[in-house]
mmCIF file of C-alpha atoms in Angstrom:
data_model
loop_
_atom_site.group_PDB
_atom_site.id
_atom_site.type_symbol
_atom_site.label_atom_id
_atom_site.label_comp_id
_atom_site.label_asym_id
_atom_site.label_seq_id
_atom_site.Cartn_x
_atom_site.Cartn_y
_atom_site.Cartn_z
ATOM 1 C CA ALA A 1 -12.113 11.168 8.044
ATOM 2 C CA GLN A 2 -8.616 9.778 8.175
ATOM 3 C CA SER A 3 -5.673 11.335 6.374
ATOM 4 C CA VAL A 4 -1.897 11.075 6.322
ATOM 5 C CA THR A 5 0.675 13.759 5.621
ATOM 6 C CA GLN A 6 4.279 12.909 4.963
ATOM 7 C CA LEU A 7 6.488 15.958 5.333
ATOM 8 C CA GLY A 8 9.131 16.072 2.658
ATOM 9 C CA SER A 9 8.777 14.195 -0.591
ATOM 10 C CA HIS A 10 12.528 13.667 -0.718
ATOM 11 C CA VAL A 11 15.051 13.205 2.088
ATOM 12 C CA SER A 12 18.798 12.860 1.527
ATOM 13 C CA VAL A 13 21.252 11.588 4.132
ATOM 14 C CA SER A 14 24.825 10.376 4.221
ATOM 15 C CA GLU A 15 25.644 6.788 4.987
ATOM 16 C CA GLY A 16 25.835 6.386 8.760
ATOM 17 C CA ALA A 17 23.656 9.417 9.484
ATOM 18 C CA LEU A 18 20.347 9.434 11.303
ATOM 19 C CA VAL A 19 17.266 8.798 9.177
ATOM 20 C CA LEU A 20 14.095 10.682 10.126
ATOM 21 C CA LEU A 21 10.987 10.429 7.966
ATOM 22 C CA ARG A 22 8.008 12.401 9.198
ATOM 23 C CA CYS A 23 4.392 11.310 9.231
ATOM 24 C CA ASN A 24 1.383 13.095 10.716
ATOM 25 C CA TYR A 25 -2.085 11.628 10.685
ATOM 26 C CA SER A 26 -5.638 12.660 11.238
ATOM 27 C CA SER A 27 -8.126 10.146 12.556
ATOM 28 C CA SER A 28 -11.512 10.323 14.211
ATOM 29 C CA VAL A 29 -10.994 6.894 15.774
ATOM 30 C CA PRO A 30 -7.974 5.352 17.509
ATOM 31 C CA PRO A 31 -5.587 4.846 14.624
ATOM 32 C CA TYR A 32 -3.739 1.813 13.428
ATOM 33 C CA LEU A 33 -0.563 3.086 11.757
ATOM 34 C CA PHE A 34 1.849 1.455 9.350
ATOM 35 C CA TRP A 35 5.112 2.179 7.587
ATOM 36 C CA TYR A 36 5.857 0.431 4.304
ATOM 37 C CA VAL A 37 8.953 0.499 2.094
ATOM 38 C CA GLN A 38 8.966 0.190 -1.690
ATOM 39 C CA TYR A 39 12.011 -0.496 -3.838
ATOM 40 C CA PRO A 40 11.846 0.516 -7.526
ATOM 41 C CA ASN A 41 9.237 -1.382 -9.536
ATOM 42 C CA GLN A 42 8.375 -3.617 -6.617
ATOM 43 C CA GLY A 43 5.487 -4.028 -4.224
ATOM 44 C CA LEU A 44 5.294 -2.653 -0.709
ATOM 45 C CA GLN A 45 6.907 -4.382 2.244
ATOM 46 C CA LEU A 46 5.722 -3.792 5.795
ATOM 47 C CA LEU A 47 8.394 -2.195 7.992
ATOM 48 C CA LEU A 48 6.397 -1.876 11.216
ATOM 49 C CA LYS A 49 2.961 -1.224 12.595
ATOM 50 C CA TYR A 50 1.312 0.379 15.608
ATOM 51 C CA THR A 51 -1.966 -1.052 16.839
ATOM 52 C CA THR A 52 -2.285 -0.615 20.584
ATOM 53 C CA GLY A 53 0.025 -0.814 23.547
ATOM 54 C CA ALA A 54 3.665 0.247 23.476
ATOM 55 C CA THR A 55 4.098 3.513 21.617
ATOM 56 C CA LEU A 56 7.652 2.787 20.466
ATOM 57 C CA VAL A 57 7.482 0.205 17.738
ATOM 58 C CA LYS A 58 10.473 -1.641 16.362
ATOM 59 C CA GLY A 59 10.495 -2.975 12.839
ATOM 60 C CA ILE A 60 12.702 -4.710 10.360
ATOM 61 C CA ASN A 61 16.084 -3.480 9.106
ATOM 62 C CA GLY A 62 16.720 -1.424 12.258
ATOM 63 C CA PHE A 63 13.813 0.972 11.791
ATOM 64 C CA GLU A 64 11.548 2.137 14.578
ATOM 65 C CA ALA A 65 8.691 4.587 14.974
ATOM 66 C CA GLU A 66 7.048 6.293 17.919
ATOM 67 C CA PHE A 67 3.333 6.920 18.158
ATOM 68 C CA LYS A 68 2.685 10.327 19.745
ATOM 69 C CA LYS A 69 -1.002 10.879 20.209
ATOM 70 C CA SER A 70 -0.624 14.475 21.437
ATOM 71 C CA GLU A 71 1.292 15.377 18.293
ATOM 72 C CA THR A 72 -0.686 13.049 15.972
ATOM 73 C CA SER A 73 2.640 11.840 14.656
ATOM 74 C CA PHE A 74 4.256 8.536 13.762
ATOM 75 C CA HIS A 75 7.750 9.420 12.600
ATOM 76 C CA LEU A 76 10.097 6.735 11.292
ATOM 77 C CA THR A 77 13.730 6.691 12.421
ATOM 78 C CA LYS A 78 16.895 4.682 11.991
ATOM 79 C CA PRO A 79 20.090 5.564 13.865
ATOM 80 C CA SER A 80 22.501 4.850 11.031
ATOM 81 C CA ALA A 81 21.589 4.837 7.339
ATOM 82 C CA HIS A 82 22.852 2.187 4.936
ATOM 83 C CA MET A 83 23.044 2.456 1.175
ATOM 84 C CA SER A 84 20.484 -0.333 0.972
ATOM 85 C CA ASP A 85 17.917 1.882 2.744
ATOM 86 C CA ALA A 86 17.484 4.005 -0.377
ATOM 87 C CA ALA A 87 13.847 3.501 -1.355
ATOM 88 C CA GLU A 88 10.417 5.086 -1.124
ATOM 89 C CA TYR A 89 8.661 4.998 2.229
ATOM 90 C CA PHE A 90 4.932 5.211 2.820
ATOM 91 C CA CYS A 91 3.073 5.950 6.015
ATOM 92 C CA ALA A 92 -0.503 4.667 6.206
ATOM 93 C CA VAL A 93 -3.474 4.789 8.563
ATOM 94 C CA SER A 94 -6.236 2.207 8.477
ATOM 95 C CA GLY A 95 -9.902 2.353 9.131
ATOM 96 C CA ALA A 96 -10.845 4.985 6.622
ATOM 97 C CA ASN A 97 -13.804 3.474 4.840
ATOM 98 C CA GLN A 98 -17.106 2.148 6.031
ATOM 99 C CA ALA A 99 -15.681 -1.344 6.339
ATOM 100 C CA GLY A 100 -12.953 0.018 8.533
ATOM 101 C CA THR A 101 -10.287 -1.625 6.531
ATOM 102 C CA ALA A 102 -8.946 0.584 3.813
ATOM 103 C CA LEU A 103 -5.462 1.927 4.158
ATOM 104 C CA ILE A 104 -5.038 5.621 3.537
ATOM 105 C CA PHE A 105 -1.516 6.262 2.334
ATOM 106 C CA GLY A 106 0.638 9.330 2.441
ATOM 107 C CA LYS A 107 2.195 10.422 -0.820
ATOM 108 C CA GLY A 108 5.509 8.871 0.050
ATOM 109 C CA THR A 109 9.016 10.037 0.893
ATOM 110 C CA THR A 110 11.961 9.048 -1.266
ATOM 111 C CA LEU A 111 15.073 8.404 0.801
ATOM 112 C CA SER A 112 18.444 8.866 -0.881
ATOM 113 C CA VAL A 113 21.635 7.692 0.846
ATOM 114 C CA SER A 114 25.021 8.948 -0.304
ATOM 115 C CA SER A 115 28.415 7.501 0.518
ATOM 116 C CA ASP B 1 6.693 -19.955 -0.226
ATOM 117 C CA GLY B 2 3.479 -18.130 0.572
ATOM 118 C CA GLY B 3 2.807 -14.865 -1.138
ATOM 119 C CA ILE B 4 1.004 -12.842 -3.745
ATOM 120 C CA THR B 5 1.759 -13.092 -7.430
ATOM 121 C CA GLN B 6 0.766 -10.587 -10.057
ATOM 122 C CA SER B 7 1.145 -11.119 -13.745
ATOM 123 C CA PRO B 8 2.374 -9.846 -16.027
ATOM 124 C CA LYS B 9 4.907 -7.419 -14.564
ATOM 125 C CA TYR B 10 4.659 -5.114 -17.587
ATOM 126 C CA LEU B 11 1.595 -4.784 -19.810
ATOM 127 C CA PHE B 12 1.078 -2.684 -22.903
ATOM 128 C CA ARG B 13 -2.294 -2.019 -24.498
ATOM 129 C CA LYS B 14 -3.832 0.203 -27.113
ATOM 130 C CA GLU B 15 -6.376 2.781 -26.057
ATOM 131 C CA GLY B 16 -9.924 1.445 -26.217
ATOM 132 C CA GLN B 17 -9.019 -2.123 -25.252
ATOM 133 C CA ASN B 18 -10.016 -3.786 -22.015
ATOM 134 C CA VAL B 19 -7.218 -5.487 -20.118
ATOM 135 C CA THR B 20 -7.247 -7.886 -17.161
ATOM 136 C CA LEU B 21 -4.568 -7.937 -14.477
ATOM 137 C CA SER B 22 -4.042 -11.137 -12.554
ATOM 138 C CA CYS B 23 -3.646 -11.451 -8.785
ATOM 139 C CA GLU B 24 -3.245 -14.762 -6.970
ATOM 140 C CA GLN B 25 -2.460 -15.427 -3.302
ATOM 141 C CA ASN B 26 -1.653 -18.630 -1.438
ATOM 142 C CA LEU B 27 -1.721 -17.090 2.031
ATOM 143 C CA ASN B 28 -5.251 -18.323 2.709
ATOM 144 C CA HIS B 29 -6.320 -14.728 3.282
ATOM 145 C CA ASP B 30 -9.985 -13.813 3.145
ATOM 146 C CA ALA B 31 -9.591 -10.154 2.146
ATOM 147 C CA MET B 32 -8.047 -8.855 -1.069
ATOM 148 C CA TYR B 33 -7.533 -5.359 -2.460
ATOM 149 C CA TRP B 34 -6.496 -3.483 -5.594
ATOM 150 C CA TYR B 35 -4.621 -0.191 -5.427
ATOM 151 C CA ARG B 36 -3.437 2.177 -8.096
ATOM 152 C CA GLN B 37 -0.149 4.038 -7.694
ATOM 153 C CA ASP B 38 0.785 7.188 -9.599
ATOM 154 C CA PRO B 39 4.040 9.132 -9.089
ATOM 155 C CA GLY B 40 3.780 11.486 -6.131
ATOM 156 C CA GLN B 41 0.215 10.375 -5.383
ATOM 157 C CA GLY B 42 0.677 7.510 -2.988
ATOM 158 C CA LEU B 43 -1.700 4.559 -3.351
ATOM 159 C CA ARG B 44 -5.430 4.781 -3.923
ATOM 160 C CA LEU B 45 -7.950 2.002 -3.349
ATOM 161 C CA ILE B 46 -9.846 0.741 -6.396
ATOM 162 C CA TYR B 47 -11.796 -2.292 -5.102
ATOM 163 C CA TYR B 48 -11.697 -4.660 -2.163
ATOM 164 C CA SER B 49 -13.225 -8.007 -1.347
ATOM 165 C CA GLN B 50 -13.754 -9.642 2.019
ATOM 166 C CA ILE B 51 -15.038 -12.992 0.821
ATOM 167 C CA VAL B 52 -15.695 -15.007 -2.318
ATOM 168 C CA ASN B 53 -18.409 -13.540 -4.544
ATOM 169 C CA ASP B 54 -18.433 -10.268 -2.657
ATOM 170 C CA PHE B 55 -16.566 -7.055 -3.448
ATOM 171 C CA GLN B 56 -16.932 -3.338 -2.794
ATOM 172 C CA LYS B 57 -15.897 -0.185 -4.589
ATOM 173 C CA GLY B 58 -13.029 1.836 -3.240
ATOM 174 C CA ASP B 59 -12.254 5.483 -3.809
ATOM 175 C CA ILE B 60 -11.538 5.319 -7.542
ATOM 176 C CA ALA B 61 -13.597 2.415 -8.922
ATOM 177 C CA GLU B 62 -14.874 4.142 -12.068
ATOM 178 C CA GLY B 63 -13.605 2.423 -15.195
ATOM 179 C CA TYR B 64 -12.573 -0.748 -13.354
ATOM 180 C CA SER B 65 -14.256 -4.066 -12.606
ATOM 181 C CA VAL B 66 -13.319 -7.101 -10.496
ATOM 182 C CA SER B 67 -14.479 -10.618 -9.731
ATOM 183 C CA ARG B 68 -13.860 -12.955 -6.796
ATOM 184 C CA GLU B 69 -14.861 -16.447 -7.865
ATOM 185 C CA LYS B 70 -12.135 -18.145 -5.861
ATOM 186 C CA LYS B 71 -10.581 -17.250 -2.532
ATOM 187 C CA GLU B 72 -7.127 -17.234 -4.087
ATOM 188 C CA SER B 73 -7.850 -15.012 -7.065
ATOM 189 C CA PHE B 74 -8.963 -11.398 -7.495
ATOM 190 C CA PRO B 75 -8.480 -10.242 -11.111
ATOM 191 C CA LEU B 76 -8.885 -6.587 -12.061
ATOM 192 C CA THR B 77 -10.192 -5.488 -15.450
ATOM 193 C CA VAL B 78 -9.269 -2.034 -16.662
ATOM 194 C CA THR B 79 -11.976 -1.061 -19.112
ATOM 195 C CA SER B 80 -11.926 1.410 -21.966
ATOM 196 C CA ALA B 81 -14.022 3.713 -19.763
ATOM 197 C CA GLN B 82 -11.030 4.402 -17.521
ATOM 198 C CA LYS B 83 -9.812 7.771 -18.737
ATOM 199 C CA ASN B 84 -6.213 7.538 -17.595
ATOM 200 C CA PRO B 85 -5.306 3.859 -17.150
ATOM 201 C CA THR B 86 -1.513 4.110 -17.349
ATOM 202 C CA ALA B 87 -0.279 3.418 -13.817
ATOM 203 C CA PHE B 88 1.326 0.897 -11.486
ATOM 204 C CA TYR B 89 -1.268 -1.508 -10.059
ATOM 205 C CA LEU B 90 -0.781 -3.276 -6.746
ATOM 206 C CA CYS B 91 -2.768 -6.169 -5.359
ATOM 207 C CA ALA B 92 -2.813 -6.851 -1.617
ATOM 208 C CA SER B 93 -4.380 -9.259 0.839
ATOM 209 C CA SER B 94 -4.992 -9.519 4.567
ATOM 210 C CA ILE B 95 -6.120 -12.307 6.862
ATOM 211 C CA GLN B 96 -9.478 -10.653 7.323
ATOM 212 C CA LEU B 97 -11.145 -7.368 6.700
ATOM 213 C CA GLY B 98 -10.428 -5.131 9.635
ATOM 214 C CA GLN B 99 -8.339 -2.290 10.883
ATOM 215 C CA ARG B 100 -5.806 -4.312 12.823
ATOM 216 C CA TYR B 101 -4.725 -6.617 10.009
ATOM 217 C CA GLU B 102 -1.775 -5.539 7.956
ATOM 218 C CA GLN B 103 -1.922 -5.885 4.218
ATOM 219 C CA TYR B 104 0.590 -7.873 2.202
ATOM 220 C CA PHE B 105 1.399 -6.648 -1.271
ATOM 221 C CA GLY B 106 2.238 -8.312 -4.556
ATOM 222 C CA PRO B 107 5.057 -7.115 -6.828
ATOM 223 C CA GLY B 108 2.759 -5.007 -9.001
ATOM 224 C CA THR B 109 1.870 -4.704 -12.688
ATOM 225 C CA ARG B 110 2.899 -1.659 -14.674
ATOM 226 C CA LEU B 111 0.249 -0.921 -17.295
ATOM 227 C CA THR B 112 0.965 1.382 -20.194
ATOM 228 C CA VAL B 113 -1.846 2.372 -22.535
ATOM 229 C CA THR B 114 -1.042 4.244 -25.727
#
């Protein structure tokens, strides 16, 4: 069965600092992995996704993530944080149910950015 | 603009009443989903549908019902049998059912039952 673990429910960084949000997954099949961002009282917006091919995936707003099969990880990074990056971030793996379509989400990491 | 709309954004109901949450998409997507979000819990799948007149239970379907009479619409009814209905509800859609297709989310409906 698939599962996702996001390490750290809350991460705080200073503006301009590196952002690193950690995600580890468990999957019995080759995983499709996603990162979503959620601003308060809004829906989720897709940041980036890994399906197959290149293991370093670039997304919107300067974010990227690297799929590391040996470490079962898909950590999200951004070289320099902006105030506008403050939000909740969700890592997800797909293929969990019998239809192979449900997304299994981590519990989320809230990113705070201070000036 | 293509997208997913959910209405209303905030909904208040008395305990014991059924309530229906609206979800409409104009993306021409075949698959639609309902998730429930609770603080610190992530999102959990309630129901999903891959085609008109067909839908399947997700992980937490008890106390909920859905219909899919039109491709564009996938309303969710929260019944009085749902023990803890207060939550943020998110509707999503994807081009098709399948692992490789990312899901697009609506803005959500926050339901409060007292």
